[in-house]
mmCIF file of C-alpha atoms and ligand atoms in Angstrom:
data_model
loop_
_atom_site.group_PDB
_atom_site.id
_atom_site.type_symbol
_atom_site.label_atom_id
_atom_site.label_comp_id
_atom_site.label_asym_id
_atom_site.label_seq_id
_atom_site.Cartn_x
_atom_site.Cartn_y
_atom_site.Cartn_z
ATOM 1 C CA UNK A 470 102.237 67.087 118.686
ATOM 2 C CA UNK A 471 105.335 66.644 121.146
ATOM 3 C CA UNK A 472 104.163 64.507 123.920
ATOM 4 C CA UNK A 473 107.609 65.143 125.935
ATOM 5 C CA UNK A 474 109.221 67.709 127.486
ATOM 6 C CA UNK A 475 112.960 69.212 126.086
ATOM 7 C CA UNK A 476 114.715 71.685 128.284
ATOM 8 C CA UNK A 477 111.618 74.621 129.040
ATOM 9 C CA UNK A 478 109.385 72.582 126.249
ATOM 10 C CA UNK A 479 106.296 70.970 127.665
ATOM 11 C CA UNK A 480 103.695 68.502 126.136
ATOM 12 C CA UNK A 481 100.087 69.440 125.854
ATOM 13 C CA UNK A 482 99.977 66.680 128.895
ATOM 14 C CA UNK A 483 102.018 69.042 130.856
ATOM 15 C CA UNK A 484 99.069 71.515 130.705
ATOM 16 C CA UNK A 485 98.471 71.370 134.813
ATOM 17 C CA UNK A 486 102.247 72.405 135.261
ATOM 18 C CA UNK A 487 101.710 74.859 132.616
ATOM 19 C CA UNK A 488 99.147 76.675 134.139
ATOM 20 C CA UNK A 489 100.580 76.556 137.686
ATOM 21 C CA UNK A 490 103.625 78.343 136.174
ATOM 22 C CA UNK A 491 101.297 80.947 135.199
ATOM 23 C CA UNK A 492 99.638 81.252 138.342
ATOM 24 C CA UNK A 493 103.222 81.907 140.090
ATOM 25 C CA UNK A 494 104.168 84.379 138.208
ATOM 26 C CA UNK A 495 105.785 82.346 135.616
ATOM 27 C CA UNK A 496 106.435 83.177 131.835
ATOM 28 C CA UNK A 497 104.982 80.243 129.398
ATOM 29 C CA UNK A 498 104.735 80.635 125.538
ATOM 30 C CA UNK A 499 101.484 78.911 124.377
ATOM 31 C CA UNK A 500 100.159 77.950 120.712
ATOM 32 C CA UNK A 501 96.588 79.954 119.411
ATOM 33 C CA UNK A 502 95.276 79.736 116.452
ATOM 34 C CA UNK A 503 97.111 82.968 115.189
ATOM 35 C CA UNK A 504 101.094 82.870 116.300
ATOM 36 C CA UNK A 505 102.337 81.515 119.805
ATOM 37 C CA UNK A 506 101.851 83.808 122.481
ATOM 38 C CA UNK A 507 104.209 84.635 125.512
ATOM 39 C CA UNK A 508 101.607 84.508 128.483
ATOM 40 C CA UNK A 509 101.959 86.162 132.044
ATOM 41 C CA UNK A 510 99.664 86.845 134.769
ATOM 42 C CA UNK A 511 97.563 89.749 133.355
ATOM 43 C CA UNK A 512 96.946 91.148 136.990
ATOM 44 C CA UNK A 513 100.172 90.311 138.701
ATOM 45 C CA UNK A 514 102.974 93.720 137.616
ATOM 46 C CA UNK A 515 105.906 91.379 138.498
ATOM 47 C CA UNK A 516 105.032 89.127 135.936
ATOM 48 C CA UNK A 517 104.165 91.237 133.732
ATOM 49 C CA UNK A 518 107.585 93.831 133.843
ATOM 50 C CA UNK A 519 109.561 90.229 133.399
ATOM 51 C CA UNK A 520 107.418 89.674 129.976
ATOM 52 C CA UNK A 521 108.413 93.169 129.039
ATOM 53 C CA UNK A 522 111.556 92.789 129.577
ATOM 54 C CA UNK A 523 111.952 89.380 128.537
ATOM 55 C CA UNK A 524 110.714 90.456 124.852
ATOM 56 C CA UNK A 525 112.479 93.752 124.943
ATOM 57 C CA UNK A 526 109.012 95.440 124.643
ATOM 58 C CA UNK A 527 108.530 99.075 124.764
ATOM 59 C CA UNK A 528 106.289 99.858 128.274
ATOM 60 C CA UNK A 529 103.792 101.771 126.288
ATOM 61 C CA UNK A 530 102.810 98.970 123.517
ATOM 62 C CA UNK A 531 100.051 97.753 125.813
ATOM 63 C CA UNK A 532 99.442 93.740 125.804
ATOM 64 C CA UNK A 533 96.330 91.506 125.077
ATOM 65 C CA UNK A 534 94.224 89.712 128.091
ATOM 66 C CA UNK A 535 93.382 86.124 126.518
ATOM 67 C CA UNK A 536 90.832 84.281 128.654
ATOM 68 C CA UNK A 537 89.014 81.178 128.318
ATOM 69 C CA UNK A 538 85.575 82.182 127.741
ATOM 70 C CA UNK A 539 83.374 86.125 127.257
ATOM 71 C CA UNK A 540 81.772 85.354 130.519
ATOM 72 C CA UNK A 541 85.882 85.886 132.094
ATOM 73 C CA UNK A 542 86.452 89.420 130.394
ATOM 74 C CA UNK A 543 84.112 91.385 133.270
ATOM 75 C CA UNK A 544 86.827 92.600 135.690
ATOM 76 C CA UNK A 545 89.147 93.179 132.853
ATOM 77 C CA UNK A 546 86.888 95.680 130.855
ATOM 78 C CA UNK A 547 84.905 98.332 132.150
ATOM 79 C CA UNK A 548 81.714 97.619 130.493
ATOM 80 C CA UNK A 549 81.402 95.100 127.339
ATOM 81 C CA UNK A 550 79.860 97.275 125.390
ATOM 82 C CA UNK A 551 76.835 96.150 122.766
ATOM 83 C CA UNK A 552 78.954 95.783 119.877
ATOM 84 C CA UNK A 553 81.413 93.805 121.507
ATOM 85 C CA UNK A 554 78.953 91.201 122.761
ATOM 86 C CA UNK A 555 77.573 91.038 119.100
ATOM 87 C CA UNK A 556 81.362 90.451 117.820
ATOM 88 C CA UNK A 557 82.327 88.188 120.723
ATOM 89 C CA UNK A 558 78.677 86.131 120.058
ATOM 90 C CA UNK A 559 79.658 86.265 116.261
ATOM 91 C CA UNK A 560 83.642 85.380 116.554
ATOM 92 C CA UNK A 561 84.716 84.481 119.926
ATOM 93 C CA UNK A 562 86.748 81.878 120.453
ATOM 94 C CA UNK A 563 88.836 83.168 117.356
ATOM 95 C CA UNK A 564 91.378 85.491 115.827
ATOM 96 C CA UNK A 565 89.404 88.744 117.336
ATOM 97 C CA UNK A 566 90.664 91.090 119.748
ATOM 98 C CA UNK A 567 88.321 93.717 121.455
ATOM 99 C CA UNK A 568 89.847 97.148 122.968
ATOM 100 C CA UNK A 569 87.436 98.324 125.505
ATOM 101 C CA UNK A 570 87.842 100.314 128.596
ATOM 102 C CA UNK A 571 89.764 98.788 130.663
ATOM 103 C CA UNK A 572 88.639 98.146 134.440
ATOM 104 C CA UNK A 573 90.214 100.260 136.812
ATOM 105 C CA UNK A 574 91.775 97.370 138.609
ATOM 106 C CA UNK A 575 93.832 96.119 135.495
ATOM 107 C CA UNK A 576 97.669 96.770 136.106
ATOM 108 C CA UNK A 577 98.426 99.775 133.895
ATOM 109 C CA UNK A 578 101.770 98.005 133.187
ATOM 110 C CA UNK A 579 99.435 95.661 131.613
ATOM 111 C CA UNK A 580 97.865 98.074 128.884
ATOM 112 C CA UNK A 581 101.140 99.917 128.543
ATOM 113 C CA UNK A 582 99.158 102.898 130.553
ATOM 114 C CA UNK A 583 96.489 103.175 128.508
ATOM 115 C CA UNK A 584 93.233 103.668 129.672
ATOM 116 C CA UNK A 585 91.613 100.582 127.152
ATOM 117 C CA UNK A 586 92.217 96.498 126.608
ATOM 118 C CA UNK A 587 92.027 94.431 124.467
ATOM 119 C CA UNK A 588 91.304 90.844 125.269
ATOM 120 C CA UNK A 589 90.492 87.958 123.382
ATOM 121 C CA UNK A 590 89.166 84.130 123.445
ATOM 122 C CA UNK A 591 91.559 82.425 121.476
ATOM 123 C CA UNK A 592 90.298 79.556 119.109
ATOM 124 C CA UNK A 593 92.480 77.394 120.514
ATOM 125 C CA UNK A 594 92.249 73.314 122.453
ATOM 126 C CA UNK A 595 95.255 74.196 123.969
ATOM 127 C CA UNK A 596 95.001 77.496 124.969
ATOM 128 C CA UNK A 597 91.512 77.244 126.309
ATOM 129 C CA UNK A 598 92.603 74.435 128.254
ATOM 130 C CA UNK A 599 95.607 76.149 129.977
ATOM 131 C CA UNK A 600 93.534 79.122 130.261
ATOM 132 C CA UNK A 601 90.654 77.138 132.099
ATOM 133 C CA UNK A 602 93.374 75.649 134.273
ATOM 134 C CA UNK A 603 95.284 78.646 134.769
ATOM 135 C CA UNK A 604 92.217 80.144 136.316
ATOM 136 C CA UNK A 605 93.527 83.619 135.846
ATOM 137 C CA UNK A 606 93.377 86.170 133.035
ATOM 138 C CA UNK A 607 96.753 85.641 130.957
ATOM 139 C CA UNK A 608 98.229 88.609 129.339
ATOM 140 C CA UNK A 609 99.617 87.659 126.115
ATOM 141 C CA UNK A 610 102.111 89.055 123.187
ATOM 142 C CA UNK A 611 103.155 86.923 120.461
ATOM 143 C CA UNK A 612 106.491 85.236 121.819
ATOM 144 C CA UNK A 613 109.675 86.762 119.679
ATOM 145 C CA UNK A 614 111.641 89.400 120.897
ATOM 146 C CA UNK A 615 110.179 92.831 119.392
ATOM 147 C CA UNK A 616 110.928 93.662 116.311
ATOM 148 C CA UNK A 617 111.462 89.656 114.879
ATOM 149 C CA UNK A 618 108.777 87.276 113.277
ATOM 150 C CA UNK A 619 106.066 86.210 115.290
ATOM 151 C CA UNK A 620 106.624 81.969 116.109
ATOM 152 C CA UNK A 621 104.026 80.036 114.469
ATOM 153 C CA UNK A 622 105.885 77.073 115.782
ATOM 154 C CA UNK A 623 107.264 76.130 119.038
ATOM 155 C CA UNK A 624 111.192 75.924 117.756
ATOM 156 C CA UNK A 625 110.299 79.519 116.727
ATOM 157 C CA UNK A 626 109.712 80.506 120.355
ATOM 158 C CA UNK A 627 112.741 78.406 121.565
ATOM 159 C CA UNK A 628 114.899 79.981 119.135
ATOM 160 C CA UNK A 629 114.106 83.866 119.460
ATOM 161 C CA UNK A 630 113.546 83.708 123.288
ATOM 162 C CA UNK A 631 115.216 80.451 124.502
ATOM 163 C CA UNK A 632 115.664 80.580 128.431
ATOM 164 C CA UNK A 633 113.935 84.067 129.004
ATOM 165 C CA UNK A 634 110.897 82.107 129.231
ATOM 166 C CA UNK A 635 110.147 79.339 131.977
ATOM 167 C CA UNK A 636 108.302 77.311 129.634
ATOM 168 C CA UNK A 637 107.187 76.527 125.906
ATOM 169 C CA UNK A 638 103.739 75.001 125.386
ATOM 170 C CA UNK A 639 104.351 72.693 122.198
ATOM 171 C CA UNK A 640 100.883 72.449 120.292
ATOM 172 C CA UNK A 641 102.417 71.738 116.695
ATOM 173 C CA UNK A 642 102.269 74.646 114.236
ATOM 174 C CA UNK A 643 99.727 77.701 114.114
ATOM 175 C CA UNK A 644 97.323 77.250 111.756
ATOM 176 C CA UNK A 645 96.002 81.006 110.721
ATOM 177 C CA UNK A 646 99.603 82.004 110.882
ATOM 178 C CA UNK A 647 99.281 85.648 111.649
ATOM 179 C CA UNK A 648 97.992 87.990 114.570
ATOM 180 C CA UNK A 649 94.517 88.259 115.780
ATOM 181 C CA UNK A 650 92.472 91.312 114.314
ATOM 182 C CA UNK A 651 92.410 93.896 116.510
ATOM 183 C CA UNK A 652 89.286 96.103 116.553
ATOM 184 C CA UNK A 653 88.203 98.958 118.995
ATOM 185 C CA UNK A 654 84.712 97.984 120.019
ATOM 186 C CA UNK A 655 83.853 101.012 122.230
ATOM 187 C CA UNK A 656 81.795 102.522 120.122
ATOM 188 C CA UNK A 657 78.505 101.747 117.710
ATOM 189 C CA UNK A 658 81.092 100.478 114.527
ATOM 190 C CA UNK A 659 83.923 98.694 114.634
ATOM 191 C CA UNK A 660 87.290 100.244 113.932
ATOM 192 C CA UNK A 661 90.164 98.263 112.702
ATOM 193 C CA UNK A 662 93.210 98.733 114.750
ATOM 194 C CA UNK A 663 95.273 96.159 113.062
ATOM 195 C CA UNK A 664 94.644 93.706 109.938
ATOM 196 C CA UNK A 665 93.906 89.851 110.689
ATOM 197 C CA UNK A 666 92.079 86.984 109.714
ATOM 198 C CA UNK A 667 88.456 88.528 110.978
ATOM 199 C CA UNK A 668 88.194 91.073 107.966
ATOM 200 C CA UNK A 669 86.546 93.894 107.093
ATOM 201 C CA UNK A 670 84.600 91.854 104.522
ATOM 202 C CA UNK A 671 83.959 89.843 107.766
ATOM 203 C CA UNK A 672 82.930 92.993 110.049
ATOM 204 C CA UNK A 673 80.215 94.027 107.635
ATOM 205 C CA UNK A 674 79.675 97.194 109.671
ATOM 206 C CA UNK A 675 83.066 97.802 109.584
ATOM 207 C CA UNK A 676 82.609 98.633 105.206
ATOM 208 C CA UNK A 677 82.624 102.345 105.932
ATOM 209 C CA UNK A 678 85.306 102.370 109.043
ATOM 210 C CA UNK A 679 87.830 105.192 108.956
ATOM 211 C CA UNK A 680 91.204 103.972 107.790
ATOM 212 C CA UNK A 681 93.121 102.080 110.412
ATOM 213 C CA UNK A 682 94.449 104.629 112.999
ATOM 214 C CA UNK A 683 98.254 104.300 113.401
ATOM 215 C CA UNK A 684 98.306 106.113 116.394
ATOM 216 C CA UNK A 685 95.809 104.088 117.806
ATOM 217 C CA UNK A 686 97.171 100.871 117.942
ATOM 218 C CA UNK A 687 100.340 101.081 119.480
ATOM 219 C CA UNK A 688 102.444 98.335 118.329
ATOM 220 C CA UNK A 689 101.758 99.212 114.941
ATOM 221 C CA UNK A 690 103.810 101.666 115.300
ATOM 222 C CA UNK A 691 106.969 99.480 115.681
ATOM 223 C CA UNK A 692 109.192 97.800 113.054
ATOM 224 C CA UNK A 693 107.790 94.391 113.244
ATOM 225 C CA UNK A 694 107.357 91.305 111.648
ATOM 226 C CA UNK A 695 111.056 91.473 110.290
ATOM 227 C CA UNK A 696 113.467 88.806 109.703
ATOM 228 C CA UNK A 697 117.396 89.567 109.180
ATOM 229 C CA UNK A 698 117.491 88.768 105.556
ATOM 230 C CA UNK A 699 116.042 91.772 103.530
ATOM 231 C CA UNK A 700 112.437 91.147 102.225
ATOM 232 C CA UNK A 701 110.813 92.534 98.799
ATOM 233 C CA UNK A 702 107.216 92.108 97.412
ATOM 234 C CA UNK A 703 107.102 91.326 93.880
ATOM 235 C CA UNK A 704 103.911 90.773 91.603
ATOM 236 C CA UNK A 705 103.402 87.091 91.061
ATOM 237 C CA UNK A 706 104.711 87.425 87.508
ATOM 238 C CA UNK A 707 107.584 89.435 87.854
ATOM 239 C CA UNK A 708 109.388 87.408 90.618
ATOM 240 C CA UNK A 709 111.158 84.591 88.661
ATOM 241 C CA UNK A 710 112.656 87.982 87.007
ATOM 242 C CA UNK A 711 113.274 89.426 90.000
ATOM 243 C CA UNK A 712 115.123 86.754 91.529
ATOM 244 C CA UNK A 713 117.138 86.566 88.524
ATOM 245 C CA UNK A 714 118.299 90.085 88.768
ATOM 246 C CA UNK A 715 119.217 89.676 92.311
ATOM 247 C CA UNK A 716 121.105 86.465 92.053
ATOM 248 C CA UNK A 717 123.245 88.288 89.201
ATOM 249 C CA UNK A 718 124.096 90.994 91.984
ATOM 250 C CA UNK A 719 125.584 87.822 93.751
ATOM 251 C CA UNK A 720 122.740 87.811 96.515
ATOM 252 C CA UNK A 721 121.929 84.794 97.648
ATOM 253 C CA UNK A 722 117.806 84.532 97.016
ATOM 254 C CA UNK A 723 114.750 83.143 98.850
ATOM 255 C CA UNK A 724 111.339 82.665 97.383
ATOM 256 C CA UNK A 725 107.548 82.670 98.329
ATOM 257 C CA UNK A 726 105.709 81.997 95.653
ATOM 258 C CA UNK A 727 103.044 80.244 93.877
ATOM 259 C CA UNK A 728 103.248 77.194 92.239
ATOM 260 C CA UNK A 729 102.556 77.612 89.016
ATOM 261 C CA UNK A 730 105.697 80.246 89.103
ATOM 262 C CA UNK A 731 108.776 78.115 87.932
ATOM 263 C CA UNK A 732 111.588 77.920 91.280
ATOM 264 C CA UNK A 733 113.933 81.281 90.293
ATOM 265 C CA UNK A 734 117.483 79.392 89.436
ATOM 266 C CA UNK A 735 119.397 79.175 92.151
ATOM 267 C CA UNK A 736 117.262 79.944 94.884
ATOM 268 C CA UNK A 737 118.473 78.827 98.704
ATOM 269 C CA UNK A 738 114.865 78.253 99.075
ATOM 270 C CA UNK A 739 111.460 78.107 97.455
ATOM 271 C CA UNK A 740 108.272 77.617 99.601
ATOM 272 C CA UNK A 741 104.593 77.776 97.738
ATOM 273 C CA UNK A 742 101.557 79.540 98.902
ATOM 274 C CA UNK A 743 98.422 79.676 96.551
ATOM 275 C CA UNK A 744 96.092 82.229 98.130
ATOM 276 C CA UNK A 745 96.375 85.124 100.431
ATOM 277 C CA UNK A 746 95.683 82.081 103.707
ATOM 278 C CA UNK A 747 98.092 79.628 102.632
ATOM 279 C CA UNK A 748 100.389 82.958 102.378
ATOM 280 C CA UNK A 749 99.218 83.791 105.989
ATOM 281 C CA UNK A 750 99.899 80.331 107.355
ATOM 282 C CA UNK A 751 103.706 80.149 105.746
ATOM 283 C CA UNK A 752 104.783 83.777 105.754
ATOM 284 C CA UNK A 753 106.291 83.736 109.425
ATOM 285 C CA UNK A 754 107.859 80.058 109.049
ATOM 286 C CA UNK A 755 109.681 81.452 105.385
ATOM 287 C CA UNK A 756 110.848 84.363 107.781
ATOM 288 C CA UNK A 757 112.435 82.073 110.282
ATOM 289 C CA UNK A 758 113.515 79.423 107.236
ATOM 290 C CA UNK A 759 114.885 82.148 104.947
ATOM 291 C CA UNK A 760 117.422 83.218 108.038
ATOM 292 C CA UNK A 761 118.307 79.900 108.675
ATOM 293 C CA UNK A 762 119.349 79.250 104.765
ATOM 294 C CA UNK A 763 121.159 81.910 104.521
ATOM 295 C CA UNK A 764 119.412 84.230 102.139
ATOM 296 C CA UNK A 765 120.432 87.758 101.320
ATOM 297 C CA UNK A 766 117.092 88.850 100.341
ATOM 298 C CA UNK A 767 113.551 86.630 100.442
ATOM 299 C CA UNK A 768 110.911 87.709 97.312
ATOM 300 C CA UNK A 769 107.674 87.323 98.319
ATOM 301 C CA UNK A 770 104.855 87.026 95.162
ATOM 302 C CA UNK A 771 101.951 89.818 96.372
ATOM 303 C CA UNK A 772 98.659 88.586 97.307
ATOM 304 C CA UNK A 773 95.264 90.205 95.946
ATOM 305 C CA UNK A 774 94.197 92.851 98.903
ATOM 306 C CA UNK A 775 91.253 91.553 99.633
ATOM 307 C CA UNK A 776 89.723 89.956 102.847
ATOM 308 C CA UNK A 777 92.505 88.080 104.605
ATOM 309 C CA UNK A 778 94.938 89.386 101.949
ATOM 310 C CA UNK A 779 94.944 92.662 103.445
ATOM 311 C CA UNK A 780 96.432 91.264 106.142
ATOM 312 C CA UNK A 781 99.064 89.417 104.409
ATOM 313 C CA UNK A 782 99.954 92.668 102.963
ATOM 314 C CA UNK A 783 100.061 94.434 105.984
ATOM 315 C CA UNK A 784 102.928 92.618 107.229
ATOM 316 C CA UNK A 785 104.975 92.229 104.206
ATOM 317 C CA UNK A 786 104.853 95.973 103.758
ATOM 318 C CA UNK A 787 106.275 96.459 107.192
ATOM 319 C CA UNK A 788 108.697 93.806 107.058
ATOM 320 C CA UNK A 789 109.708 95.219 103.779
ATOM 321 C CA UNK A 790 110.757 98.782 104.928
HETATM 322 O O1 TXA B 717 96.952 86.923 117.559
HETATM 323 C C1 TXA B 717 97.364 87.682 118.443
HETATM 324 O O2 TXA B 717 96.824 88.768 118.685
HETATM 325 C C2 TXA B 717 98.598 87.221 119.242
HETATM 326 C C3 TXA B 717 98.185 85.978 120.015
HETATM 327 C C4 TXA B 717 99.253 85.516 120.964
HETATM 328 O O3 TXA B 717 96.991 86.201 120.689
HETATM 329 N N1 TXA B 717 99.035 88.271 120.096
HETATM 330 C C5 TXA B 717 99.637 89.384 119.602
HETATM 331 O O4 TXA B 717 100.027 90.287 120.585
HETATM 332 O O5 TXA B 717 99.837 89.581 118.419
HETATM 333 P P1 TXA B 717 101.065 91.462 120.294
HETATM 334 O O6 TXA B 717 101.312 92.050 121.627
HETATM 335 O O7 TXA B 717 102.193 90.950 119.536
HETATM 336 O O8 TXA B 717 100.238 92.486 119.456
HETATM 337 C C6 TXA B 717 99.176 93.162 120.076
HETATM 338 C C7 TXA B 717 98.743 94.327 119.235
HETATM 339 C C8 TXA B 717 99.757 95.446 119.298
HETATM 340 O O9 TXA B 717 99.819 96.087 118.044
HETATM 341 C C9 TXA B 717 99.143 96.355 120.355
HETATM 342 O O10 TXA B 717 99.567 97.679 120.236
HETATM 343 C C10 TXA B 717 97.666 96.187 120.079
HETATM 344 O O11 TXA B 717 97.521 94.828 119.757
HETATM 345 N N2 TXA B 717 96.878 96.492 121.274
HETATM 346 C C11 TXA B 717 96.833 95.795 122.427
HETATM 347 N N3 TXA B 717 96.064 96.427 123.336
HETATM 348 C C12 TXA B 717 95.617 97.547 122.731
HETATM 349 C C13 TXA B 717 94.820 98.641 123.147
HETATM 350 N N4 TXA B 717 94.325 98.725 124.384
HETATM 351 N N5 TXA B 717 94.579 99.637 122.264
HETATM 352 C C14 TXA B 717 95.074 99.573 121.016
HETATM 353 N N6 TXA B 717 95.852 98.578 120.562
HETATM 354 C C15 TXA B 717 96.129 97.571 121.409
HETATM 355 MG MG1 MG B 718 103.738 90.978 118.274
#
């Protein structure tokens, strides 16, 4: 954990000037458990257009209110309804988001003029800290321009979004790795909005939940997740013979894969993942590392779809296409 600051890097000591940044206005990318998040003022519409604008975010992709504790979210929502004081009981602090409706005093440029919110206790020292300090609601995307990677590190953030932001929380590397499940908690069962490390195996009531609703879920709508270099999903067995066919087509080749896969010849790089969460935690990092090497195209070995995996999926699929 960095203990100094660097140009708009701060050490978890720097907390206090952290959260009075926040408090003014300011924009400050934090750690979570899930990816870093670029936090604003959730009820302050300056702030909030500048984190918009500083992440080249469409207005309508509405954001997600973090706070430090469930008994902060009245004055954001409406009403917490019954099932989202069971899920908040059940998985709060942690890598749940719950839309509600939102209360009537929320910016709109907050929730991308939607009528609901999704907020979230994030399972977090650091975040809950700042939060506490901060003393305000913080409204909170993942920190890369849109489009690009979520950071799951702090160089991540400094690299993507560099002096659009007045400061970057440094709290070491994320440790789920990818975005919070979101779930609309309005009514009696959960509904999935997005994939995430709270799964459906996880939301028992959730087995019989409609597919998750595209349209629903705004940013899901977006390219996302993406890095520059092209990225294809291979079954574990087939990649070393996929990366063999690509490296004959003179493309230079990137690989995440497990380990008892031999390294494809030749590869710029070759990071291991096991399971469907050690896939999670890497998957953003190989993003940002497979762009930095220089690959052409990264292979990534397919997870089973199942619990977490689904997730995992999720995101490869998108940045695939
Ligand atoms: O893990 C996370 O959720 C991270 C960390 C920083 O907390 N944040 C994050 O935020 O991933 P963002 O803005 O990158 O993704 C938020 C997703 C988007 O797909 C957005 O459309 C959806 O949540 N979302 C937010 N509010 C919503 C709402 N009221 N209704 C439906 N979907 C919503
Ligand atoms: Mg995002």
């Amino acid at each position: 954990m960095r203990t100094h600051s660097v140009g708009p890097l701060l050490g978890v000591h720097e907390l206090d000037e952290a959260a009075s940044l926040l408090r003014r206005g300011g924009l400050v990318a934090f750690p979570t458990e899930t990816v870093y998040g670029l936090g604003a003022d959730a009820r302050n519409p300056d702030a909030i257009r500048r984190l918009f604008a500083a992440k080249g975010r469409p207005a309508d992709n509405p954001l997600i209110v973090h706070v430090a504790d469930i008994t902060d979210v009245p004055g954001i929502v409406r009403e917490i309804t019954p099932l989202a004081r069971t899920l908040a009981a059940r998985w709060w602090p942690g890598p749940l988001t719950l839309v509600l409706d939102a209360d009537p005093n929320l910016p709109r440029i907050t929730t991308g003029g939607h009528p609901t919110v999704g907020v979230r206790v994030p399972d977090h020292p650091v975040a809950r800290r700042l939060l506490e300090l901060a003393g305000v609601p913080v409204a909170a995307p993942s920190a890369n321009r849109s489009g690009r990677p979520s950071p799951t590190t702090a160089e991540h953030v400094l690299a993507d979004l560099g002096d659009a932001v007045d400061a970057i929380v440094d709290g070491g590397p994320c440790v789920v790795g990818l975005e919070s499940t979101v779930v609309d908690a309005r009514g009696d069962v959960p509904v999935v909005l997005r994939e995430g490390a709270v799964t459906r195996e996880h939301l028992a009531a959730a087995d019989d939940a409609p597919t998750p609703d595209r349209a629903a879920s705004p940013g899901t709508r977006y390219r996302h997740y993406a890095p520059t270099c092209r990225v294809e999903i291979a079954e574990p067995a087939d990649v070393a013979q996929r990366c063999a066919t690509l490296a004959t087509q003179g493309l230079r080749v990137a690989a995440l894969l497990p380990s008892d896969v031999p390294s494809p010849a030749g590869a710029v790089l070759v990071v291991r993942a096991d399971d469907a969460a050690e896939t999670a935690t890497r998957l953003y990092a190989t993003f940002h590392d497979a762009e930095a090497s220089g690959a052409d195209v990264l292979v990534v070995a397919a997870v089973l779809e199942e619990g977490l995996g689904r997730a995992v999926m999720d995101r490869l699929r998108r940045a695939s296409t």
